[in-house]
Coordinates of C-alpha atoms in Angstrom, one line a residue:
Chain A
M1 CA 180.1 30.8 82.1
I2 CA 179.1 32.8 85.2
E3 CA 180.4 32.3 88.7
T4 CA 179.6 34.7 91.6
Q5 CA 180.5 34.6 95.2
G6 CA 178.7 36.7 97.8
L7 CA 177.8 39.3 95.1
T8 CA 176.4 42.3 96.9
K9 CA 175.3 45.8 96.0
H10 CA 174.2 48.5 98.5
F11 CA 172.7 51.8 97.4
K12 CA 173.1 54.0 100.4
D13 CA 171.1 52.0 103.0
V14 CA 169.3 49.7 100.6
R15 CA 170.7 46.2 100.2
A16 CA 169.6 45.8 96.6
V17 CA 171.6 42.6 96.2
D18 CA 172.6 40.8 99.3
G19 CA 175.1 38.0 98.8
I20 CA 174.3 36.1 95.7
D21 CA 176.2 32.9 94.9
L22 CA 175.4 31.8 91.4
T23 CA 176.9 29.4 88.9
V24 CA 175.7 29.2 85.3
A25 CA 177.1 26.6 83.0
P26 CA 177.7 27.1 79.2
G27 CA 174.5 26.6 77.2
E28 CA 172.0 27.1 80.0
L29 CA 168.9 29.3 79.7
V30 CA 168.3 30.8 83.1
A31 CA 165.5 33.1 84.2
L32 CA 165.9 35.4 87.2
L33 CA 162.3 35.7 88.5
G34 CA 161.2 38.1 91.2
P35 CA 159.1 41.2 91.9
N36 CA 160.3 44.7 90.9
G37 CA 163.0 45.8 93.3
A38 CA 164.0 42.3 94.1
G39 CA 167.5 42.9 92.8
K40 CA 167.3 41.1 89.5
S41 CA 168.4 44.1 87.3
T42 CA 171.0 45.2 89.8
T43 CA 172.5 41.7 89.6
L44 CA 172.5 41.9 85.8
R45 CA 174.1 45.3 85.9
M46 CA 176.9 44.0 88.0
L47 CA 177.4 41.0 85.7
T48 CA 177.5 43.2 82.6
T49 CA 180.1 45.6 84.2
L50 CA 177.7 48.6 84.3
I51 CA 178.1 49.0 88.1
P52 CA 180.8 47.7 90.4
P53 CA 179.7 45.4 93.3
T54 CA 179.9 46.7 96.8
S55 CA 181.4 43.4 97.8
G56 CA 181.8 39.8 96.5
T57 CA 183.2 38.7 93.2
A58 CA 181.8 37.7 89.8
R59 CA 183.5 36.0 86.9
V60 CA 181.7 36.3 83.6
A61 CA 182.9 34.4 80.5
G62 CA 186.1 33.6 82.4
F63 CA 187.0 37.2 83.5
D64 CA 186.5 39.2 86.7
V65 CA 183.8 41.9 86.2
V66 CA 185.8 44.5 88.0
R67 CA 189.4 43.9 87.1
H68 CA 188.9 42.8 83.5
Q69 CA 185.9 44.8 82.4
R70 CA 187.0 45.0 78.8
Q71 CA 187.5 41.3 78.4
V72 CA 184.1 40.7 79.9
R73 CA 182.5 43.3 77.6
L74 CA 184.1 41.7 74.5
R75 CA 182.4 38.4 75.3
I76 CA 178.9 39.3 76.3
G77 CA 175.8 40.7 74.7
Y78 CA 173.4 42.8 76.7
I79 CA 169.8 43.9 75.9
G80 CA 168.7 46.3 78.5
Q81 CA 165.3 47.5 79.6
G82 CA 165.4 50.6 77.3
N83 CA 166.1 50.9 73.6
G84 CA 169.6 50.2 72.6
A85 CA 169.2 51.9 69.3
G86 CA 169.3 55.8 69.4
H87 CA 166.0 57.2 68.5
S88 CA 167.4 59.8 66.1
Q89 CA 169.5 57.1 64.3
R90 CA 168.5 54.6 61.6
G91 CA 168.4 50.9 62.6
R92 CA 171.0 49.8 60.0
D93 CA 173.4 52.6 60.9
E94 CA 173.2 51.6 64.6
L95 CA 173.8 47.9 63.8
I96 CA 176.9 48.8 61.8
S97 CA 178.3 51.1 64.4
Q98 CA 177.6 48.5 67.1
G99 CA 179.6 46.0 65.0
R100 CA 182.4 48.5 64.7
A101 CA 182.4 49.0 68.5
Y102 CA 183.1 45.3 68.8
G103 CA 185.9 45.5 66.3
L104 CA 184.3 44.2 63.2
G105 CA 185.6 45.7 59.9
V106 CA 183.3 48.0 57.9
K107 CA 182.5 45.2 55.4
D108 CA 181.9 42.5 58.1
A109 CA 179.8 44.9 60.1
R110 CA 177.6 45.7 57.1
A111 CA 177.2 42.0 56.2
R112 CA 176.4 41.0 59.8
A113 CA 173.9 43.9 60.1
A114 CA 172.2 42.7 56.8
T115 CA 172.0 39.1 58.1
L116 CA 170.4 40.1 61.4
I117 CA 168.0 42.5 59.7
D118 CA 166.9 39.6 57.6
S119 CA 166.6 37.0 60.3
L120 CA 164.7 39.3 62.7
G121 CA 162.3 40.5 60.1
L122 CA 163.4 44.1 60.1
A123 CA 164.0 44.6 56.3
E124 CA 161.2 47.1 55.8
V125 CA 162.1 49.3 58.8
A126 CA 165.9 49.1 59.0
D127 CA 166.4 52.3 57.0
R128 CA 163.9 54.3 58.9
R129 CA 164.5 56.5 61.9
V130 CA 164.3 54.4 65.1
S131 CA 161.8 56.8 66.6
S132 CA 159.2 55.9 63.9
L133 CA 159.3 52.1 64.7
S134 CA 156.7 50.3 66.8
G135 CA 157.6 48.9 70.2
G136 CA 157.9 45.4 68.9
Q137 CA 160.1 46.5 66.0
R138 CA 162.4 48.4 68.3
R139 CA 162.7 45.5 70.6
R140 CA 163.7 43.2 67.7
L141 CA 166.2 45.8 66.7
D142 CA 167.6 45.8 70.3
I143 CA 167.9 42.0 70.0
A144 CA 169.8 42.4 66.7
M145 CA 172.1 45.0 68.4
G146 CA 172.9 42.6 71.2
L147 CA 173.7 39.8 68.8
I148 CA 175.9 41.7 66.4
H149 CA 179.1 40.1 67.6
A150 CA 177.5 36.6 68.1
P151 CA 178.3 36.5 71.8
D152 CA 178.5 33.2 73.7
L153 CA 176.6 34.8 76.6
L154 CA 173.6 37.0 76.3
F155 CA 171.9 39.0 79.0
L156 CA 168.3 40.2 78.6
D157 CA 166.8 42.6 81.2
E158 CA 163.0 42.3 81.1
P159 CA 163.0 41.7 77.4
S160 CA 159.2 41.6 76.9
T161 CA 158.1 44.3 79.3
G162 CA 155.8 46.7 77.5
L163 CA 155.1 44.4 74.6
D164 CA 151.6 43.1 73.7
P165 CA 151.1 39.3 74.0
Q166 CA 151.6 38.6 70.4
N167 CA 154.9 40.4 70.3
R168 CA 156.0 38.8 73.5
A169 CA 155.3 35.3 72.0
N170 CA 157.2 36.4 68.9
L171 CA 160.2 37.6 70.9
Q172 CA 160.3 34.4 73.0
E173 CA 160.4 32.4 69.9
H174 CA 163.3 34.4 68.5
I175 CA 165.3 33.9 71.8
L176 CA 164.6 30.1 71.7
D177 CA 165.6 29.9 68.1
L178 CA 168.8 31.7 68.8
R179 CA 169.6 29.3 71.5
A180 CA 168.8 26.3 69.4
E181 CA 171.0 27.5 66.6
H182 CA 174.1 28.8 68.4
E183 CA 173.9 27.2 71.8
T184 CA 174.2 30.7 73.3
T185 CA 174.1 30.9 77.1
I186 CA 171.1 33.1 78.0
V187 CA 170.3 34.9 81.3
L188 CA 167.2 36.9 81.4
T189 CA 165.2 38.7 84.1
T190 CA 161.5 38.7 84.1
H191 CA 158.5 39.2 86.3
Y192 CA 156.2 37.5 83.9
L193 CA 155.5 34.1 85.4
D194 CA 154.5 32.4 82.2
E195 CA 157.6 33.6 80.4
A196 CA 159.9 32.1 83.1
D197 CA 157.8 29.0 83.0
S198 CA 157.7 28.4 79.3
M199 CA 161.2 29.5 78.3
A200 CA 163.7 28.6 81.1
E201 CA 165.0 25.3 82.1
R202 CA 166.2 26.8 85.2
V203 CA 164.4 29.5 87.3
I204 CA 166.2 31.4 90.0
V205 CA 163.7 33.1 92.3
I206 CA 165.1 36.3 93.9
D207 CA 163.5 38.2 96.7
H208 CA 165.0 41.0 98.7
G209 CA 168.3 40.6 97.0
R210 CA 168.7 37.0 97.8
I211 CA 168.2 33.7 95.9
I212 CA 165.4 31.9 97.6
A213 CA 165.0 29.0 95.1
D214 CA 166.9 27.7 92.1
D215 CA 165.6 24.7 90.0
S216 CA 163.7 23.7 86.9
P217 CA 160.1 25.1 86.9
A218 CA 158.7 21.6 87.1
R219 CA 160.8 20.6 90.1
L220 CA 160.2 24.0 91.9
K221 CA 156.5 23.4 91.6
A222 CA 156.6 19.7 92.6
E223 CA 158.9 20.4 95.6
H224 CA 157.3 23.5 97.0
V225 CA 153.6 23.3 96.0
G226 CA 152.5 20.0 94.3
D227 CA 149.2 19.3 92.5
R228 CA 145.7 19.4 93.9
I229 CA 142.7 17.3 92.9
I230 CA 139.3 18.7 93.6
L231 CA 136.3 16.3 93.6
G232 CA 132.7 17.5 93.7
F233 CA 129.7 15.3 94.9
D234 CA 126.0 15.6 94.6
A235 CA 125.5 15.5 98.3
E236 CA 127.5 16.1 101.5
T237 CA 126.8 12.5 102.7
E238 CA 128.4 11.1 99.6
A239 CA 131.4 13.3 100.0
A240 CA 131.7 12.2 103.6
R241 CA 131.7 8.6 102.5
A242 CA 134.2 9.3 99.8
T243 CA 136.5 10.7 102.5
T244 CA 136.6 7.2 104.0
T245 CA 137.1 5.5 100.6
L246 CA 140.0 7.8 99.8
A247 CA 141.5 7.9 103.3
A248 CA 144.9 6.9 101.9
Y249 CA 145.1 10.2 100.1
D250 CA 144.2 12.2 103.2
P251 CA 141.5 14.4 101.6
A252 CA 140.1 17.6 103.1
R253 CA 136.4 17.9 103.0
E254 CA 134.5 21.1 102.7
G255 CA 130.7 20.6 102.2
A256 CA 130.3 18.4 99.1
R257 CA 133.9 19.0 97.9
L258 CA 137.1 17.1 98.6
T259 CA 140.5 18.5 98.1
I260 CA 143.6 16.2 97.8
A261 CA 147.1 17.5 97.8
T262 CA 149.4 15.2 95.8
Q263 CA 152.1 14.8 93.2
G264 CA 151.4 13.7 89.6
A265 CA 147.7 14.3 89.8
P266 CA 146.8 13.7 86.1
R267 CA 148.0 10.1 86.4
Q268 CA 146.2 9.5 89.7
L269 CA 142.8 11.0 88.8
P270 CA 141.4 8.1 86.6
G271 CA 142.2 5.5 89.3
L272 CA 140.6 7.7 92.0
L273 CA 137.4 8.0 90.0
D274 CA 137.3 4.3 89.4
D275 CA 137.7 3.6 93.1
L276 CA 134.8 6.0 93.9
R277 CA 132.6 4.4 91.3
A278 CA 133.4 0.9 92.6
A279 CA 132.5 2.1 96.2
G280 CA 129.1 3.3 95.0
H281 CA 129.5 7.0 95.4
P282 CA 131.0 8.4 92.1
A283 CA 132.2 11.9 91.9
A284 CA 130.0 14.4 90.0
E285 CA 132.9 16.5 88.9
A286 CA 136.6 16.5 89.0
E287 CA 139.3 19.1 88.6
V288 CA 143.1 18.9 88.6
I289 CA 144.9 22.1 89.6
R290 CA 148.6 22.2 88.7
P291 CA 150.8 24.7 90.5
T292 CA 152.1 27.9 88.8
L293 CA 155.4 29.6 89.6
D294 CA 153.3 32.2 91.4
D295 CA 152.2 29.5 93.8
V296 CA 155.8 28.6 94.4
F297 CA 156.6 32.3 95.1
L298 CA 153.6 32.6 97.4
K299 CA 154.7 29.5 99.3
L300 CA 158.2 30.7 99.6
T301 CA 157.5 34.4 100.6
G302 CA 153.9 34.6 101.6
R303 CA 153.3 37.1 98.9
S304 CA 152.0 36.8 95.4
L305 CA 154.1 37.9 92.4
R306 CA 150.9 38.8 90.5
E307 CA 149.9 41.5 92.9
G308 CA 153.3 42.8 93.7
G309 CA 155.1 42.5 90.4
A310 CA 153.5 42.0 87.1
A311 CA 150.8 44.6 87.5
E312 CA 153.2 47.4 88.4
T313 CA 154.2 50.1 86.0
R314 CA 157.7 50.7 84.7
E315 CA 158.2 53.6 87.0
L316 CA 158.9 51.2 89.7
V317 CA 161.7 49.5 87.9
E318 CA 164.7 49.3 90.1
V319 CA 167.8 51.4 89.7
Chain B
M1 CA 191.4 45.0 66.6
T2 CA 190.2 48.3 67.9
T3 CA 192.3 51.2 69.2
L4 CA 191.4 54.5 71.0
I5 CA 191.4 56.1 67.6
T6 CA 189.1 53.6 65.9
D7 CA 186.8 53.6 68.9
T8 CA 186.7 57.4 68.8
T9 CA 186.0 57.3 65.0
T10 CA 183.1 54.8 65.7
V11 CA 181.5 57.1 68.3
F12 CA 182.2 60.3 66.3
S13 CA 180.7 58.9 63.0
R14 CA 177.7 57.5 64.8
E15 CA 177.0 60.9 66.3
L16 CA 177.6 62.8 63.1
R17 CA 175.4 60.5 60.9
P18 CA 172.0 61.8 61.8
L19 CA 173.3 65.3 61.1
L20 CA 174.6 64.4 57.7
R21 CA 171.3 62.7 56.9
D22 CA 169.5 65.9 57.8
P23 CA 172.0 68.7 57.0
F24 CA 169.6 71.6 57.2
T25 CA 170.0 72.1 61.0
I26 CA 173.8 72.2 60.7
I27 CA 173.7 74.8 57.9
F28 CA 171.3 76.9 59.9
S29 CA 173.5 76.8 63.0
M30 CA 176.5 77.7 61.0
V31 CA 175.0 80.8 59.6
Q32 CA 173.9 82.1 63.1
P33 CA 177.3 83.5 64.2
L34 CA 177.6 85.3 60.8
V35 CA 174.4 87.2 61.7
F36 CA 175.8 87.9 65.1
L37 CA 179.1 89.1 63.6
G38 CA 177.3 91.2 61.0
L39 CA 175.2 93.0 63.6
F40 CA 178.0 93.4 66.2
A41 CA 181.1 94.1 64.2
P42 CA 179.9 97.5 62.8
L43 CA 179.6 98.7 66.5
L44 CA 183.3 98.0 67.0
P45 CA 186.0 100.6 66.5
D46 CA 188.0 100.4 63.2
N47 CA 190.5 97.6 62.7
S48 CA 189.1 95.6 65.6
L49 CA 188.1 92.6 63.4
Q50 CA 191.6 91.3 64.0
W51 CA 190.9 91.2 67.8
F52 CA 187.2 90.2 67.5
V53 CA 187.1 87.3 65.0
P54 CA 189.2 84.8 67.0
G55 CA 187.0 85.5 70.0
I56 CA 183.8 84.7 67.9
I57 CA 185.4 81.5 66.8
V58 CA 186.1 80.5 70.4
M59 CA 182.6 81.5 71.4
S60 CA 180.8 79.4 68.9
C61 CA 183.0 76.3 69.7
L62 CA 182.3 76.9 73.3
F63 CA 178.6 77.1 72.9
A64 CA 178.6 73.9 70.8
C65 CA 180.8 71.7 72.9
S66 CA 179.0 72.7 76.2
M67 CA 176.0 71.1 74.6
T68 CA 177.7 67.7 74.3
G69 CA 175.7 66.4 77.3
S70 CA 172.3 67.6 76.0
N71 CA 172.1 65.0 73.3
L72 CA 173.4 62.5 75.8
L73 CA 170.6 63.2 78.3
F74 CA 168.0 61.9 75.8
E75 CA 170.1 58.8 75.1
I76 CA 170.5 58.1 78.8
Q77 CA 166.7 58.1 79.1
T78 CA 166.0 55.9 76.1
G79 CA 168.7 53.4 76.9
S80 CA 171.2 53.7 74.1
H81 CA 173.9 55.2 76.3
E82 CA 173.7 52.2 78.6
R83 CA 174.0 49.9 75.6
M84 CA 177.2 51.7 74.5
L85 CA 178.6 51.4 78.0
V86 CA 178.3 47.6 77.8
T87 CA 180.3 47.5 74.5
P88 CA 184.1 47.3 74.7
L89 CA 184.4 50.9 73.4
R90 CA 187.1 52.7 75.4
R91 CA 185.6 55.1 77.8
P92 CA 187.7 58.2 76.7
A93 CA 186.5 57.4 73.1
L94 CA 182.9 57.9 74.2
L95 CA 183.8 61.3 75.6
I96 CA 186.1 62.4 72.7
G97 CA 183.9 61.1 70.0
R98 CA 180.9 63.0 71.3
A99 CA 182.8 66.2 71.8
L100 CA 184.3 66.0 68.4
K101 CA 180.9 65.8 66.8
E102 CA 180.2 69.2 68.2
I103 CA 183.6 70.6 67.4
V104 CA 184.1 69.5 63.8
P105 CA 181.1 71.4 62.4
M106 CA 182.3 74.4 64.4
F107 CA 185.7 74.3 62.7
A108 CA 183.9 74.3 59.4
Q109 CA 182.1 77.3 60.6
A110 CA 185.3 79.0 61.7
A111 CA 186.6 78.6 58.1
L112 CA 183.4 80.2 56.9
I113 CA 183.7 83.1 59.3
V114 CA 187.3 83.7 58.3
A115 CA 186.4 83.5 54.6
V116 CA 183.6 86.1 55.1
C117 CA 185.9 88.5 57.1
V118 CA 188.9 88.5 54.9
P119 CA 187.3 90.9 52.3
F120 CA 186.6 93.3 55.2
G121 CA 190.3 93.4 56.2
F122 CA 190.8 90.4 58.5
R123 CA 194.3 89.0 58.1
F124 CA 195.5 85.6 59.3
E125 CA 198.5 83.2 59.0
W126 CA 197.7 79.6 58.1
A127 CA 200.2 77.9 60.4
G128 CA 199.2 80.0 63.3
A129 CA 195.5 79.4 62.7
V130 CA 196.1 75.6 62.5
V131 CA 198.0 75.6 65.8
G132 CA 195.2 77.7 67.2
L133 CA 192.5 75.3 66.2
I134 CA 194.4 72.4 67.7
I135 CA 194.7 74.2 71.1
L136 CA 191.0 75.1 70.8
A137 CA 190.1 71.5 70.1
A138 CA 191.9 70.2 73.2
F139 CA 190.1 72.8 75.3
C140 CA 186.7 71.9 73.8
I141 CA 187.2 68.1 74.2
G142 CA 187.7 68.8 77.9
L143 CA 184.7 71.1 78.1
G144 CA 182.6 68.6 76.1
A145 CA 183.7 65.8 78.5
L146 CA 182.7 68.0 81.5
S147 CA 179.3 68.6 79.8
Y148 CA 179.0 64.8 79.4
T149 CA 179.9 64.4 83.1
L150 CA 177.2 66.9 84.0
A151 CA 174.6 65.0 81.9
L152 CA 175.5 61.8 83.8
A153 CA 175.1 63.6 87.1
S154 CA 171.8 65.2 86.2
K155 CA 170.2 62.2 84.4
N156 CA 167.3 62.1 86.8
Q157 CA 166.8 65.9 86.8
E158 CA 167.2 67.4 83.4
W159 CA 166.7 71.0 84.6
M160 CA 170.0 70.7 86.5
F161 CA 172.0 70.2 83.3
W162 CA 170.6 73.4 81.8
T163 CA 170.9 75.4 85.0
V164 CA 174.5 74.5 85.6
Q165 CA 175.5 74.8 81.9
Q166 CA 173.9 78.3 81.5
T167 CA 175.2 79.5 84.9
L168 CA 178.8 78.6 84.1
L169 CA 179.0 79.3 80.4
F170 CA 178.4 83.1 80.4
P171 CA 180.8 84.0 83.2
L172 CA 183.3 81.8 81.5
L173 CA 182.9 83.7 78.3
L174 CA 182.7 87.2 79.7
L175 CA 185.7 86.6 82.0
A176 CA 187.8 85.5 79.1
G177 CA 187.5 88.8 77.3
V178 CA 185.8 87.3 74.3
L179 CA 183.4 90.2 73.6
L180 CA 185.1 93.1 75.3
P181 CA 188.7 93.5 76.5
I182 CA 189.3 92.7 80.1
E183 CA 192.2 95.2 80.4
N184 CA 189.8 98.1 80.9
G185 CA 187.9 96.4 83.7
P186 CA 188.4 96.8 87.5
G187 CA 191.1 94.9 89.3
W188 CA 188.8 92.2 90.8
L189 CA 187.5 91.4 87.4
Q190 CA 191.0 91.1 86.0
A191 CA 192.0 88.8 88.9
L192 CA 189.0 86.6 88.1
A193 CA 190.0 86.5 84.4
K194 CA 193.5 85.4 85.4
G195 CA 191.9 82.3 87.1
N196 CA 189.9 81.4 84.0
P197 CA 191.7 78.9 81.7
L198 CA 189.7 80.1 78.8
S199 CA 191.4 83.6 79.0
Y200 CA 194.7 82.0 78.1
V201 CA 193.1 80.1 75.2
V202 CA 191.5 83.2 73.8
D203 CA 194.8 85.2 74.1
A204 CA 196.6 82.4 72.4
E205 CA 194.1 82.3 69.5
R206 CA 194.5 86.1 68.9
S207 CA 198.2 85.9 68.7
L208 CA 198.2 82.7 66.7
F209 CA 195.8 84.1 64.1
N210 CA 198.2 87.0 63.8
G211 CA 200.9 84.5 62.9
E212 CA 202.8 84.8 66.2
I213 CA 203.4 81.1 67.0
F214 CA 206.4 80.8 69.3
T215 CA 205.2 83.1 72.1
S216 CA 204.4 82.7 75.8
A217 CA 200.8 83.3 74.9
T218 CA 200.8 80.1 72.8
L219 CA 202.5 78.2 75.6
Y220 CA 200.0 79.3 78.3
G221 CA 197.1 78.7 76.0
L222 CA 198.4 75.2 75.3
I223 CA 198.9 74.4 79.0
A224 CA 195.4 75.7 79.9
A225 CA 193.8 73.7 77.1
A226 CA 195.7 70.6 77.9
A227 CA 194.8 70.9 81.6
V228 CA 191.1 71.4 80.8
G229 CA 191.2 68.5 78.4
A230 CA 192.8 66.2 80.9
L231 CA 190.5 67.2 83.7
G232 CA 187.4 66.6 81.5
L233 CA 188.5 63.1 80.4
W234 CA 189.4 62.2 84.0
A235 CA 186.1 63.4 85.4
G236 CA 184.1 61.8 82.6
V237 CA 185.7 58.3 82.8
R238 CA 185.3 58.4 86.6
A239 CA 181.6 59.4 86.3
M240 CA 180.9 56.6 83.8
R241 CA 182.5 54.1 86.1
R242 CA 180.3 55.2 89.0
S243 CA 177.1 55.8 87.2
D244 CA 174.3 53.6 88.2

């Protein structure tokens, strides 16, 4: 569905996107994860024909994004960071004109608009001015606009930025439903770690305009970080003895605490506790720490996404 | 399937819809030039309505279509312009549709101005007036597209749009002899007026409203309007392709 080779975009001296090779198969749900300014949105803007690449090529839905812009545009849906619906318009009017833009007849456009208004729960607000809608309602309207022509491939740029947790969860549900029903290929950018983690089967981590990791969330975590088991003891002497008992796991001791780096910690922990009890120095407390995508990002770049990305305001959103 | 015409209709009717839903603003703006005309025309020498009315029509169309970009500025900020750029709408349709939304109400206004002036001695020929409005429309589409281009160029600094628009609009109007005849001015001013494409459009409008269709004034007006129209569309399409 998407195939890029050496996709690059320079803005003056800034290498916003620096040689991205990416293949997305039909039906995939892919999240581009990275801090603000990493090049996610710029990549998306090239794939959606909004800006031409400085070098490299991209084929989207079977067509080149530079030479066959129109063919690409006919086949994709795009939900940008802003509001697709004009603020002085009414939601239903915008949906119908969006349908007309994609070549639907007046009757079909009306019918399609009505269906989407219904399925996205916009019936009460569709005939009001867009400027009077809440942030969550506007975002749902944007989603409806992007779906008017039932595209096979949908791009979403930071879909849940600026929404409260409840609206975010609601939106994620809509996106997953859409995929389940129509097998739409979905590419979204996000700097919310939990969003990438819970929605995407494939996470592409981007930093400084390059892809630095590309795999399922579970495999990224297992490969780059792994689990940790932390065991607490009543006394340092017991902890020291436990170190010997568990030598096979290569624990690190710090006072009365042991830390074990491993894979599949939840399955190992009961056995470990049994071993310790049998050896006569049972653990007083036990904790399993599973990695997050932030740990993956930290491992790969030495920086945390939480500090550098999610907390930042929208003013820093890249060009 | 879509064509340039259906795409233009889509953009035009989208733009016009909020106006139709709230027609008060449009009625108010249509009455404005009548007030202007009512206060200014009595100052003119006798029988000069014939000279003055076509100029007023050009002026109000010019003011309107130079504002094409101002609505766009807001839509660039909120994101709906970007959304439209991703649709398969043909790029010239985005320009023409938005310019037409400014022009069509002005043509309704032109009809109103003419209707009000006829009892006071204004005479016009239908065929000439229609040709005149077609030439004016071509010019205004070009100017509207240039206004669109200006909005794209000043999307991060809104003041620039207004500064450039105001700085260019008034010299353009005055140097076309819309309010006062250029013939009485000094040589340098007349030379500047000769380089102003709007001068030829205004001259054409005056002779066309008089019913003189097959004249060199019509031809020059048509050429000037077509040139501005083509320039505007070229610049606008180019700017959209490059905008980031």
